[in-house]
Short mmCIF file of C-alpha atoms in Angstrom, two decimals:
data_model
loop_
_atom_site.label_atom_id
_atom_site.label_comp_id
_atom_site.label_asym_id
_atom_site.label_seq_id
_atom_site.Cartn_x
_atom_site.Cartn_y
_atom_site.Cartn_z
CA MET A 1 76.84 131.37 68.15
CA LEU A 2 76.97 133.84 65.28
CA ALA A 3 74.39 136.22 64.04
CA SER A 4 74.30 135.50 60.34
CA GLY A 5 77.28 133.26 59.76
CA LEU A 6 78.59 135.83 57.28
CA HIS A 7 81.44 137.69 58.89
CA LEU A 8 85.05 137.50 59.83
CA CYS A 9 86.01 137.75 63.46
CA PHE A 10 89.12 138.46 65.45
CA TRP A 11 89.58 138.04 69.18
CA ALA A 12 92.57 139.71 70.78
CA PHE A 13 93.99 140.46 74.20
CA LEU A 14 96.99 142.58 75.02
CA LEU A 15 98.49 140.08 77.41
CA PRO A 16 100.95 140.70 80.24
CA GLY A 17 104.44 139.31 79.94
CA SER A 18 104.81 135.61 80.35
CA SER A 19 107.16 134.00 82.82
CA PHE A 20 106.80 130.41 83.87
CA GLY A 21 108.59 128.37 86.44
CA ASP A 22 107.06 125.12 85.20
CA ASN A 23 108.77 123.12 82.51
CA PHE A 24 106.42 120.97 80.50
CA SER A 25 108.86 120.04 77.75
CA HIS A 26 108.46 116.38 78.75
CA CYS A 27 104.84 116.56 77.56
CA HIS A 28 105.91 117.31 73.99
CA ARG A 29 106.64 114.20 72.00
CA ALA A 30 107.51 115.86 68.71
CA HIS A 31 109.41 112.89 67.30
CA GLU A 32 107.16 110.11 68.49
CA ASP A 33 104.59 108.39 66.34
CA VAL A 34 101.04 109.14 67.42
CA HIS A 35 98.89 106.05 67.85
CA VAL A 36 95.21 106.73 67.20
CA HIS A 37 92.75 104.33 68.80
CA HIS A 38 89.44 104.23 66.96
CA GLN A 39 86.76 102.10 68.51
CA GLY A 40 83.06 102.49 67.87
CA LEU A 41 81.97 106.13 68.20
CA GLU A 42 85.18 107.38 69.76
CA MET A 43 88.67 108.16 68.53
CA LYS A 44 91.50 108.87 70.96
CA ALA A 45 95.15 109.85 70.56
CA GLY A 46 97.99 111.29 72.63
CA HIS A 47 98.79 111.34 76.33
CA GLY A 48 97.33 113.60 79.00
CA CYS A 49 99.63 116.17 80.54
CA ASN A 50 97.77 117.86 83.39
CA ARG A 51 98.78 121.24 84.70
CA SER A 52 97.43 123.30 87.59
CA LEU A 53 97.03 127.07 87.57
CA HIS A 54 97.93 128.70 90.89
CA ILE A 55 97.23 132.11 92.41
CA GLU A 56 100.54 133.88 92.99
CA PRO A 57 101.47 134.57 96.65
CA GLY A 58 100.43 138.01 97.86
CA GLN A 59 97.72 138.42 95.24
CA GLN A 60 94.61 140.22 96.59
CA CYS A 61 91.65 138.07 95.51
CA PRO A 62 88.08 137.43 96.67
CA SER A 63 88.10 134.83 99.43
CA CYS A 64 85.80 132.53 97.43
CA THR A 65 88.18 132.12 94.46
CA ARG A 66 90.06 128.86 94.04
CA ALA A 67 93.78 128.98 94.84
CA THR A 68 94.44 126.17 92.37
CA ILE A 69 92.47 125.01 89.33
CA GLN A 70 93.18 122.42 86.69
CA ALA A 71 94.07 123.69 83.22
CA PRO A 72 90.75 123.87 81.34
CA TYR A 73 89.77 121.26 78.80
CA VAL A 74 89.11 122.52 75.27
CA VAL A 75 85.80 121.66 73.59
CA MET A 76 85.38 122.16 69.85
CA ALA A 77 82.51 121.07 67.60
CA THR A 78 83.33 120.36 63.97
CA TYR A 79 82.15 118.49 60.87
CA GLU A 80 83.37 117.55 57.41
CA ARG A 81 83.37 121.03 55.87
CA ASP A 82 85.47 122.49 58.69
CA LEU A 83 88.12 119.76 58.92
CA CYS A 84 90.69 121.83 57.07
CA LYS A 85 90.38 125.01 59.15
CA ALA A 86 90.09 122.93 62.34
CA THR A 87 93.49 121.46 61.46
CA TYR A 88 94.97 124.97 61.50
CA ALA A 89 93.26 125.69 64.83
CA LEU A 90 94.58 122.51 66.48
CA ASN A 91 98.07 122.97 65.06
CA SER A 92 98.10 126.50 66.48
CA ILE A 93 97.36 125.10 69.96
CA ALA A 94 100.31 122.73 69.59
CA LYS A 95 102.50 125.65 68.55
CA TYR A 96 101.42 128.36 70.99
CA ASP A 97 100.37 126.45 74.13
CA LYS A 98 103.91 125.44 75.02
CA HIS A 99 103.27 125.57 78.77
CA HIS A 100 100.00 123.63 78.75
CA ASN A 101 97.77 126.39 80.01
CA LEU A 102 95.07 124.52 78.12
CA GLY A 103 94.30 120.93 79.01
CA ASN A 104 93.22 117.99 76.89
CA ILE A 105 90.92 118.44 73.90
CA ILE A 106 87.45 117.01 73.23
CA LEU A 107 86.23 117.24 69.63
CA LEU A 108 82.54 116.77 68.94
CA TRP A 109 81.79 115.33 65.50
CA VAL A 110 78.42 116.92 64.67
CA SER A 111 77.37 115.68 61.25
CA GLN A 112 74.81 113.43 59.61
CA LYS A 113 77.71 111.53 58.06
CA PRO A 114 79.51 108.99 60.27
CA MET A 115 82.98 109.88 61.51
CA GLU A 116 84.49 106.73 60.04
CA LEU A 117 84.01 108.11 56.51
CA TYR A 118 86.53 110.84 57.39
CA ALA A 119 88.75 108.81 59.73
CA ALA A 120 91.93 109.40 57.69
CA ARG A 121 91.40 113.18 57.56
CA ILE A 122 90.54 113.33 61.28
CA LYS A 123 93.70 111.38 62.15
CA HIS A 124 95.72 113.83 60.10
CA MET A 125 93.95 116.76 61.79
CA ILE A 126 94.80 115.64 65.34
CA ARG A 127 98.27 114.24 64.58
CA MET A 128 100.32 117.28 65.60
CA VAL A 129 98.35 118.43 68.64
CA ALA A 130 98.14 114.84 69.95
CA ARG A 131 101.91 115.00 70.47
CA THR A 132 101.31 117.61 73.17
CA ARG A 133 98.13 116.39 74.92
CA GLN A 134 95.31 113.89 74.71
CA VAL A 135 92.66 114.37 72.01
CA THR A 136 89.31 112.61 72.10
CA VAL A 137 86.84 112.71 69.20
CA LYS A 138 83.19 111.88 69.95
CA ASP A 139 81.02 110.77 67.03
CA LEU A 140 77.55 112.28 67.50
CA SER A 141 76.33 111.46 63.99
CA PRO A 142 73.91 108.63 64.95
CA LYS A 143 71.95 110.93 67.27
CA PHE A 144 72.12 113.74 64.73
CA ARG A 145 70.59 111.55 62.03
CA ALA A 146 67.83 110.56 64.46
CA ASN A 147 66.93 114.27 64.85
CA ALA A 148 67.68 115.33 61.27
CA GLY A 149 64.05 116.03 60.54
CA TRP A 150 63.90 119.21 62.56
CA LEU A 151 67.42 120.14 63.74
CA ARG A 152 70.20 121.74 61.72
CA GLY A 153 73.89 121.26 62.29
CA TRP A 154 74.70 124.51 64.05
CA GLU A 155 71.64 124.10 66.31
CA VAL A 156 72.87 120.66 67.35
CA GLN A 157 76.36 122.07 67.90
CA GLN A 158 75.00 124.54 70.45
CA ALA A 159 73.31 121.83 72.50
CA ALA A 160 76.30 119.49 72.20
CA LYS A 161 78.73 122.13 73.48
CA LEU A 162 76.63 122.78 76.56
CA LYS A 163 76.11 119.09 77.30
CA SER A 164 79.80 118.32 76.86
CA ALA A 165 80.17 119.69 80.41
CA SER A 166 78.98 116.27 81.59
CA ILE A 167 82.10 114.55 80.18
CA VAL A 168 84.73 117.20 80.95
CA PRO A 169 86.72 116.55 84.16
CA SER A 170 88.21 120.04 84.53
CA GLU A 171 86.49 122.78 86.54
CA TYR A 172 86.47 125.17 83.57
CA ILE A 173 85.96 124.68 79.83
CA VAL A 174 87.38 126.77 77.00
CA VAL A 175 84.94 126.59 74.07
CA LEU A 176 86.45 127.06 70.62
CA ASP A 177 85.18 126.94 67.05
CA SER A 178 87.04 125.48 64.09
CA LYS A 179 87.88 129.00 62.92
CA ASN A 180 89.71 130.00 66.15
CA THR A 181 93.36 129.90 65.10
CA PHE A 182 95.85 131.15 67.70
CA GLY A 183 98.49 133.67 66.69
CA ARG A 184 100.20 134.35 70.01
CA LEU A 185 101.53 132.49 73.02
CA ILE A 186 98.78 131.16 75.29
CA THR A 187 99.64 132.27 78.81
CA LYS A 188 98.08 131.71 82.20
CA ARG A 189 96.29 135.04 81.75
CA THR A 190 94.85 134.44 78.30
CA PHE A 191 91.65 132.96 79.72
CA PHE A 192 91.99 133.52 83.49
CA THR A 193 92.72 136.45 85.79
CA GLU A 194 95.43 136.53 88.45
CA CYS A 195 92.76 135.21 90.83
CA ASN A 196 91.85 132.17 88.67
CA GLN A 197 88.55 133.71 87.55
CA GLY A 198 87.44 132.82 84.05
CA ILE A 199 87.61 135.90 81.83
CA ARG A 200 84.42 137.08 80.15
CA GLN A 201 84.86 139.68 77.46
CA GLY A 202 82.64 142.73 78.03
CA HIS A 203 81.96 145.44 75.50
CA VAL A 204 78.84 147.48 76.16
CA VAL A 205 75.53 147.27 77.99
CA ILE A 206 73.09 144.86 76.37
CA ASP A 207 70.90 147.57 74.85
CA ARG A 208 73.88 148.91 72.90
CA LEU A 209 74.75 145.57 71.32
CA ASP A 210 73.67 144.97 67.73
CA TYR A 211 70.03 144.05 67.27
CA TRP A 212 70.57 140.33 66.65
CA THR A 213 72.89 139.81 69.63
CA LYS A 214 70.67 141.85 71.94
CA ASP A 215 67.67 139.78 70.95
CA THR A 216 69.51 136.54 71.74
CA TYR A 217 69.86 137.77 75.33
CA TYR A 218 66.15 138.61 75.52
CA GLN A 219 65.23 135.18 74.12
CA SER A 220 67.56 133.51 76.63
CA ALA A 221 66.14 135.55 79.51
CA ARG A 222 62.64 134.35 78.58
CA LEU A 223 63.75 130.72 78.76
CA LEU A 224 65.65 131.19 82.04
CA GLY A 225 62.90 133.27 83.63
CA VAL A 226 65.24 136.11 84.56
CA PRO A 227 65.31 139.82 83.68
CA VAL A 228 67.77 141.22 81.17
CA PRO A 229 70.33 143.38 83.04
CA LYS A 230 70.45 147.02 82.03
CA GLU A 231 73.93 147.53 83.46
CA GLY A 232 77.29 145.85 83.11
CA HIS A 233 79.30 145.01 80.03
CA TRP A 234 78.36 141.98 77.97
CA PRO A 235 80.01 139.96 75.20
CA GLU A 236 78.86 138.95 71.76
CA SER A 237 77.80 135.33 71.24
CA ILE A 238 81.18 134.19 69.95
CA THR A 239 84.18 132.04 70.74
CA PRO A 240 86.58 131.69 72.47
CA ALA A 241 84.52 131.53 75.66
CA VAL A 242 85.27 130.33 79.19
CA TRP A 243 82.58 128.34 80.99
CA HIS A 244 82.41 127.04 84.53
CA LYS A 245 81.46 123.36 84.29
CA ALA A 246 79.23 123.16 87.39
CA THR A 247 77.38 126.33 86.35
CA VAL A 248 76.59 124.85 82.93
CA LEU A 249 75.16 121.70 84.53
CA LYS A 250 73.08 123.75 86.98
CA MET A 251 71.73 125.84 84.11
CA LEU A 252 70.62 122.73 82.19
CA ALA A 253 68.85 121.43 85.29
CA HIS A 254 67.25 124.84 85.83
CA ILE A 255 65.50 124.76 82.44
CA GLY A 256 64.51 121.10 82.77
CA GLU A 257 67.12 119.69 80.40
CA SER A 258 69.25 116.61 81.11
CA HIS A 259 73.02 117.00 81.03
CA HIS A 260 73.67 113.87 78.93
CA LEU A 261 75.01 114.14 75.39
CA HIS A 262 72.46 111.53 74.31
CA PRO A 263 69.85 112.63 73.46
CA PHE A 264 70.73 116.14 72.32
CA CYS A 265 67.53 117.53 73.77
CA ASP A 266 64.94 116.09 76.10
CA GLY A 267 63.70 119.45 77.33
CA PRO A 268 63.25 122.97 75.91
CA LEU A 269 66.87 123.49 74.79
CA CYS A 270 66.67 122.65 71.09
CA ALA A 271 63.36 124.45 70.69
CA ALA A 272 65.04 127.56 72.13
CA PHE A 273 67.81 127.28 69.51
CA LYS A 274 65.53 126.47 66.57
CA VAL A 275 65.47 129.19 63.91
CA HIS A 276 62.28 129.22 61.84
CA THR A 277 63.00 132.14 59.49
CA ALA A 278 66.24 133.50 58.06
CA GLY A 279 67.84 136.15 60.26
CA GLU A 280 65.64 135.30 63.24
CA ALA A 281 67.37 135.76 66.60
CA ARG A 282 67.02 132.90 69.03
CA ALA A 283 68.73 131.96 72.28
CA THR A 284 72.35 130.83 71.93
CA GLU A 285 74.51 128.66 74.12
CA PHE A 286 76.60 131.69 75.06
CA SER A 287 73.77 134.11 75.87
CA LEU A 288 72.14 131.40 78.00
CA TYR A 289 75.30 130.74 79.97
CA HIS A 290 76.24 134.40 80.47
CA LEU A 291 72.77 135.32 81.77
CA TYR A 292 72.49 132.29 84.04
CA ALA A 293 75.97 132.81 85.50
CA HIS A 294 75.09 136.45 86.14
CA HIS A 295 71.84 135.67 88.00
CA HIS A 296 72.30 132.26 89.58
CA ALA A 297 76.00 131.84 90.30
CA ASP A 298 78.43 133.65 92.55
CA PHE A 299 79.76 135.49 89.54
CA GLN A 300 82.63 137.27 91.28
CA CYS A 301 84.01 133.94 92.48
CA LEU A 302 83.88 132.33 89.04
CA HIS A 303 84.35 135.05 86.45
CA ALA A 304 85.70 138.53 85.86
CA VAL A 305 84.72 140.91 83.05
CA ARG A 306 87.54 142.21 80.90
CA LYS A 307 86.51 145.41 79.19
CA PRO A 308 88.80 146.60 76.38
CA SER A 309 89.73 150.26 76.42
CA ILE A 310 89.15 152.51 73.42
CA ASP A 311 92.83 153.19 72.74
CA GLU A 312 93.58 149.47 72.56
CA ASP A 313 90.89 148.50 70.09
CA TRP A 314 93.38 146.92 67.71
CA ASN A 315 94.99 144.73 70.36
CA LYS A 316 92.20 144.00 72.83
CA GLY A 317 88.62 142.95 72.74
CA ILE A 318 86.64 141.49 69.91
CA MET A 319 86.65 143.02 66.45
CA TRP A 320 83.65 142.23 64.27
CA LEU A 321 84.18 142.56 60.54
CA TRP A 322 80.86 142.63 58.73
CA HIS A 323 79.93 143.01 55.07
CA HIS A 324 81.06 146.55 54.44
CA HIS A 325 84.11 148.13 52.82
CA GLY A 326 85.71 148.84 56.20
CA GLN A 327 86.12 145.09 56.64
CA LEU A 328 88.98 144.93 54.17
CA VAL A 329 90.61 147.99 55.74
CA THR A 330 90.55 146.37 59.18
CA LEU A 331 91.76 143.04 57.84
CA ASN A 332 94.61 144.75 55.99
CA HIS A 333 95.55 146.67 59.14
CA LEU A 334 95.64 143.51 61.26
CA SER A 335 97.70 141.58 58.73
CA LYS A 336 100.44 144.26 58.81
CA ARG A 337 100.60 144.94 62.55
CA LYS A 338 103.61 143.81 64.52
CA THR A 339 101.47 141.99 67.11
CA LEU A 340 99.00 139.37 65.94
CA PRO A 341 95.61 138.83 67.59
CA VAL A 342 95.38 135.95 70.04
CA THR A 343 92.94 134.21 67.70
CA PHE A 344 91.77 134.97 64.18
CA GLY A 345 89.86 133.29 61.39
CA ALA A 346 86.90 133.48 59.03
CA GLU A 347 83.33 132.28 59.26
CA ALA A 348 82.12 130.03 56.44
CA GLU A 349 81.48 131.92 53.19
CA ALA A 350 82.05 135.23 54.95
CA LEU A 351 82.94 136.97 51.69
CA LYS A 352 80.38 135.50 49.32
CA ARG A 353 78.70 138.88 48.73
CA TYR A 354 81.99 140.55 47.77
CA THR A 355 83.35 140.99 44.27
CA PRO A 356 86.02 138.53 43.12
CA ARG A 357 88.64 141.27 43.42
CA ALA A 358 87.64 142.08 47.00
CA ARG A 359 87.50 138.40 47.93
CA ARG A 360 90.99 137.87 46.59
CA ARG A 361 92.34 140.84 48.54
CA ALA A 362 90.73 139.58 51.75
CA GLY A 363 92.10 136.09 51.12
CA LYS A 364 95.61 137.50 50.67
CA HIS A 365 95.33 139.44 53.96
CA LEU A 366 94.17 136.29 55.75
CA GLU A 367 96.98 134.27 54.21
CA ARG A 368 99.48 136.86 55.47
CA LEU A 369 98.10 136.43 59.00
CA PHE A 370 98.53 132.65 58.84
CA ARG A 371 102.07 132.99 57.46
CA ARG A 372 103.06 135.45 60.18
CA ALA A 373 101.66 133.06 62.79
CA GLY A 374 104.05 130.42 61.46
CA LEU A 375 101.24 128.12 60.40
CA ARG A 376 101.59 128.37 56.64
CA HIS A 377 104.30 128.77 54.03
CA LYS A 378 103.91 131.22 51.19
CA PRO A 379 102.22 129.38 48.31
CA GLN A 380 104.13 129.16 45.07
CA THR A 381 101.10 128.61 42.86
CA GLU A 382 97.69 130.12 42.32
CA HIS A 383 96.18 126.69 42.91
CA ALA A 384 97.70 126.62 46.43
CA PHE A 385 96.16 130.02 47.25
CA GLN A 386 92.74 128.94 45.99
CA ALA A 387 92.94 125.80 48.12
CA PHE A 388 93.80 127.93 51.17
CA TYR A 389 90.86 130.26 50.47
CA GLN A 390 88.45 127.33 50.20
CA CYS A 391 89.83 125.93 53.46
CA ILE A 392 89.55 129.08 55.58
CA VAL A 393 86.66 131.00 53.98
CA GLY A 394 84.94 128.76 51.46
CA GLY A 395 82.50 129.84 48.79
CA PRO A 396 83.31 131.13 45.31
CA LEU A 397 86.58 132.99 44.80
CA TYR A 398 86.41 133.79 41.08
CA GLU A 399 82.76 134.26 40.20
CA ASP A 400 81.74 136.00 36.98
CA MET A 401 82.41 139.73 37.54
CA SER A 402 79.51 140.80 35.32
CA SER A 403 77.03 138.83 37.37
CA MET A 404 78.37 140.47 40.53
CA THR A 405 78.21 144.02 39.19
CA LYS A 406 74.69 143.54 37.84
CA SER A 407 73.43 141.85 40.97
CA PRO A 408 70.97 143.95 42.97
CA GLU A 409 72.55 142.55 46.12
CA THR A 410 76.06 143.94 45.75
CA PHE A 411 78.00 147.02 44.70
CA GLY A 412 80.58 145.94 42.15
CA ARG A 413 82.95 148.91 41.84
CA GLY A 414 84.44 151.85 43.64
CA PRO A 415 85.36 152.24 47.32
CA ILE A 416 82.31 150.27 48.43
CA ALA A 417 82.97 147.29 46.17
CA GLY A 418 81.44 144.14 47.48
CA THR A 419 79.13 145.93 49.89
CA PRO A 420 75.54 144.68 50.08
CA ARG A 421 73.39 147.11 48.15
CA ARG A 422 70.45 146.38 50.44
CA MET A 423 72.27 147.89 53.42
CA TYR A 424 72.85 151.15 51.59
CA LEU A 425 69.36 151.28 50.14
CA GLN A 426 67.90 150.78 53.61
CA THR A 427 70.10 153.53 55.00
CA LEU A 428 69.22 155.84 52.11
CA GLY A 429 65.53 155.09 52.57
CA ALA A 430 65.75 155.91 56.27
CA LEU A 431 67.48 159.22 55.51
CA VAL A 432 64.92 160.13 52.87
CA ALA A 433 62.08 159.29 55.25
CA ALA A 434 63.67 161.38 57.99
CA GLY A 435 64.13 164.26 55.54
CA LEU A 436 60.50 164.06 54.47
CA LEU A 437 59.35 164.11 58.09
CA VAL A 438 61.48 167.17 58.82
CA ALA A 439 60.28 168.92 55.66
CA GLY A 440 56.69 168.08 56.52
CA GLY A 441 57.16 169.44 60.02
CA VAL A 442 58.60 172.69 58.66
CA ILE A 443 55.71 173.06 56.22
CA VAL A 444 53.15 172.50 58.98
CA TRP A 445 54.96 174.93 61.28
CA ARG A 446 55.09 177.62 58.58
CA ALA A 447 51.43 177.06 57.73
CA LYS A 448 50.47 177.46 61.39
CA SER A 449 52.65 180.56 61.71
CA SER A 450 51.09 182.11 58.60
CA ARG A 451 47.59 181.35 59.83
CA LYS A 452 48.37 182.85 63.23
CA SER A 453 49.75 186.00 61.57
CA LEU A 454 46.63 186.23 59.39
CA ASP A 455 44.38 185.88 62.44
CA MET A 456 46.30 188.65 64.27
CA SER A 457 45.97 190.94 61.26
CA MET A 458 42.20 190.39 61.13
CA VAL A 459 41.96 191.18 64.86
CA ASP A 460 43.91 194.41 64.38
CA GLN A 461 41.61 195.42 61.48
CA GLU A 462 38.49 194.78 63.56
CA GLU A 463 39.88 196.95 66.39
CA VAL A 464 40.52 199.80 63.94
CA LEU A 465 36.99 199.57 62.58
#
């Protein structure tokens, strides 16, 4: 889950070299027609092609780790606005998961509108990836409409992703969002260690995470009835993420929630996700799982923390690109590097507070990333670029410049173009307040020193008299 829904994100590993003895070319049916079966609330296409991940002989691993696991199923929640970017994400799996280190795919249609209204677009979306594996689309719109009075789409998505563990046959689940487009080969070590432990990204201790993310862990700890760890390295609440299926089901039972997809919530889960005011931090599906796995599961047997090193910050770890001028610098840097991130993409309307010029520059950088990943041809027209921008980012591209420069929310010119004015005003206010406190302290200190000197002088005069 994402803090404000207004940022770009990149997720990258510097992966070891890939060598595979298995040949899964028979799973690819590039020239076959894909038959999509649509019946009731389910759409299915493609053929399953199961693969097992093995621990290499001689590898030193904890005795409790599994020597062989099934390739993890992929779970992705989407809806009508994200169909275009989800198509890029699924096509990238078809392109970069040549050795089937990911299993079949389950798509959760989380919308108030029925899936059948978008059946043609969904069939187009899954057409390419269904030639490499089985794709199942679950229509959750009837249950969503039944809860539409108090639940929003992204809150339902969180519950649906957790409860999808009840229909996934693999031991592990890789959770993706529509924006997670792959740019590099998916290897056996993209999501698992040499000992078949699911990889959990770790950055810093919880207290050093940003305020919103840190608070999601505290909210989750309250629901789970566990303390918040002060040590260890913890991830942001983002995708991709690796979950252990049995641990997810145990966590739902622990909080008194059923594991069934229908209904979405019959316990405290949805109330824990419900945001009442803008910017409020609540529990997320990821913070809940990470904390529960840490406290209630044999973590070393199931997961391993991968901590990126400082000198690899462009190729490893998770790079958050928020609303500040450095965002464009980072995006430009990534688009020109020789090695692409493992996944990249943009959150919905991530650039809406930027000036039109800055939005266009960011869109061009993103387009370069997609072209270099082999997922897009260079557009020949301005209309094609605008369509791409609406697909990946969304929101206005060419808004009136005068309204942007006059807006109290945004800086319109200079090196900080497109930066929220509020952020700078808050920072400036904090600096001014700190300066006033220091100045006040100096004045008080000098006044006390002067008074003490005056008192000493009076004592000396009395002694002379």
